[in-house]
């Protein structure tokens, strides 16, 4: 197949690179309420996986969330958020923004990377919506706990996007392989 070059950037930058034909593929999280520049013609998505965003907090001494997300809270809930340029930031805002309005929240940190937010949550600095695949070990070990009920879970798709025209034999082979991934639709 030949050498591959992997670039890592916020989704907004990746979309711009694809729109300028500077990259052949973009791998990102996706959600129906947070459609982006690649969710229209001529771009083609392939569903290659699924994940879930979970609102998490560090536990207190008895294992309850230090920072529970609750409409009954009297104090402000500290939120650790992905930037709006990131795919996860865009998704969390679309899926939870309107639901957070009646709750006293304060965004105390924004970052491009979910891994940075994970570190800050582990340090007890607030709540963040993080992909379950990133924090599953933390949840199992009790280092992190759910800070909100199951109605605050945000389902995600993991999609690979490409421009519609044929792009050469190696690229088509890569696309075909990704599109046949076990969780891809038939």
XYZ file of C-alpha atoms in Angstrom:
186
model
C 0.000 0.000 0.000
C 2.903 2.372 0.596
C 3.648 4.865 3.321
C 0.880 6.661 5.170
C 1.086 10.105 6.701
C -1.071 10.648 9.787
C -1.965 14.167 10.868
C -3.733 14.866 14.128
C -5.694 18.092 14.511
C -9.013 19.444 15.719
C -11.939 18.485 13.499
C -12.423 22.013 12.175
C -8.851 21.978 10.799
C -9.281 18.453 9.392
C -12.474 19.503 7.615
C -10.664 22.494 6.103
C -7.843 20.242 4.871
C -10.355 17.873 3.264
C -12.244 20.760 1.650
C -8.914 21.960 0.188
C -8.114 18.410 -1.061
C -4.972 18.321 1.093
C -5.940 15.049 2.798
C -7.650 11.957 1.441
C -9.401 10.739 4.593
C -10.662 12.182 7.884
C -11.392 9.975 10.900
C -13.659 11.571 13.482
C -16.479 11.189 15.964
C -19.912 11.997 14.616
C -23.381 12.698 15.982
C -26.669 13.408 14.197
C -27.161 16.718 16.054
C -23.674 18.025 15.224
C -23.325 17.711 11.479
C -20.147 19.111 9.993
C -18.717 20.198 6.658
C -18.057 16.591 5.613
C -21.641 15.444 6.237
C -22.769 16.501 2.766
C -22.021 15.820 -0.890
C -19.527 15.016 -2.341
C -18.060 13.467 0.816
C -18.752 9.868 1.751
C -18.737 8.512 5.318
C -18.099 4.956 6.426
C -19.210 3.972 9.917
C -16.264 2.110 11.431
C -17.154 2.123 15.118
C -19.294 3.423 17.952
C -18.620 4.970 21.320
C -20.474 6.870 24.042
C -19.699 10.149 25.775
C -20.102 9.803 29.547
C -20.294 12.727 31.989
C -17.667 11.821 34.587
C -16.212 13.185 37.804
C -13.585 12.089 40.268
C -15.207 10.240 43.185
C -15.492 11.644 46.675
C -14.513 9.634 49.791
C -17.610 7.428 49.583
C -17.439 6.856 45.823
C -20.078 9.401 44.800
C -19.186 12.038 42.201
C -17.305 15.029 43.648
C -19.134 17.172 41.105
C -22.566 15.688 40.394
C -24.520 17.154 37.528
C -27.937 17.813 39.013
C -30.759 20.287 38.616
C -31.049 20.308 42.438
C -27.494 21.537 42.989
C -27.179 24.831 44.776
C -23.535 25.427 43.880
C -22.078 25.877 40.413
C -21.027 22.751 38.520
C -17.474 23.117 37.135
C -17.382 21.963 33.511
C -14.247 20.871 31.670
C -15.033 21.189 27.968
C -13.549 20.428 24.596
C -13.170 23.506 22.397
C -15.827 24.252 19.794
C -13.217 23.604 17.062
C -12.950 19.973 18.176
C -15.431 17.347 17.065
C -16.203 16.279 20.630
C -16.747 19.891 21.701
C -19.184 20.402 18.849
C -21.024 17.185 19.744
C -21.261 17.868 23.491
C -22.584 21.384 22.837
C -25.213 20.115 20.382
C -26.302 17.189 22.570
C -26.255 18.798 26.034
C -26.066 22.595 25.677
C -29.788 23.292 25.874
C -30.219 20.775 28.708
C -27.516 22.476 30.797
C -29.171 25.923 30.607
C -31.276 25.545 33.811
C -28.296 24.160 35.746
C -25.762 26.533 37.321
C -22.607 25.574 35.384
C -19.304 27.293 34.805
C -16.808 26.226 32.178
C -13.531 26.306 34.106
C -11.288 24.832 31.390
C -11.420 24.222 27.658
C -8.961 22.067 25.743
C -8.656 20.500 22.294
C -7.835 17.032 23.616
C -10.092 14.714 25.581
C -6.964 13.227 27.198
C -6.208 16.615 28.785
C -9.760 16.810 30.140
C -9.437 13.261 31.497
C -6.337 14.302 33.467
C -8.158 17.312 34.908
C -11.216 15.216 35.864
C -8.948 12.684 37.583
C -7.486 15.634 39.517
C -10.993 16.541 40.773
C -11.349 19.775 38.809
C -14.843 19.194 37.422
C -17.075 17.231 35.068
C -16.288 16.355 31.466
C -18.080 14.341 28.811
C -15.461 11.837 27.683
C -15.499 8.864 25.299
C -16.075 5.594 27.119
C -13.199 4.012 25.172
C -10.852 6.573 26.747
C -12.109 6.180 30.319
C -13.383 2.611 30.558
C -10.461 1.465 32.738
C -10.959 4.518 34.984
C -14.647 3.674 35.451
C -13.944 -0.003 36.169
C -11.243 0.869 38.729
C -13.355 3.598 40.381
C -10.878 6.391 39.565
C -13.782 8.069 37.742
C -17.536 7.797 38.298
C -20.565 8.809 36.294
C -21.561 12.342 37.237
C -25.004 12.163 35.620
C -27.683 9.609 34.895
C -27.957 7.465 31.781
C -30.177 10.062 30.098
C -27.018 12.234 29.802
C -25.077 9.617 27.809
C -24.286 10.814 24.283
C -24.021 8.098 21.611
C -21.222 8.593 19.090
C -20.353 7.156 15.742
C -16.759 6.881 14.593
C -16.636 7.674 10.897
C -14.046 7.706 8.171
C -14.762 10.328 5.508
C -13.422 10.629 1.979
C -14.056 12.695 -1.116
C -16.356 10.814 -3.504
C -14.143 10.453 -6.629
C -11.951 7.376 -7.055
C -8.511 8.053 -5.579
C -6.265 5.293 -6.879
C -5.986 1.575 -6.234
C -4.251 1.738 -2.822
C -6.644 4.361 -1.489
C -9.664 2.434 -2.765
C -8.334 -0.750 -1.105
C -7.934 1.149 2.187
C -11.456 2.597 1.854
C -12.975 -0.796 1.038
C -11.254 -2.369 4.025
C -12.442 0.396 6.382
C -15.978 0.314 4.995
C -16.140 -3.434 5.746
C -15.134 -2.933 9.391
C -17.172 -5.173 11.745
C -19.386 -2.344 13.026
C -19.950 -0.764 9.600
C -23.468 -0.990 8.188
C -24.000 -3.497 5.376
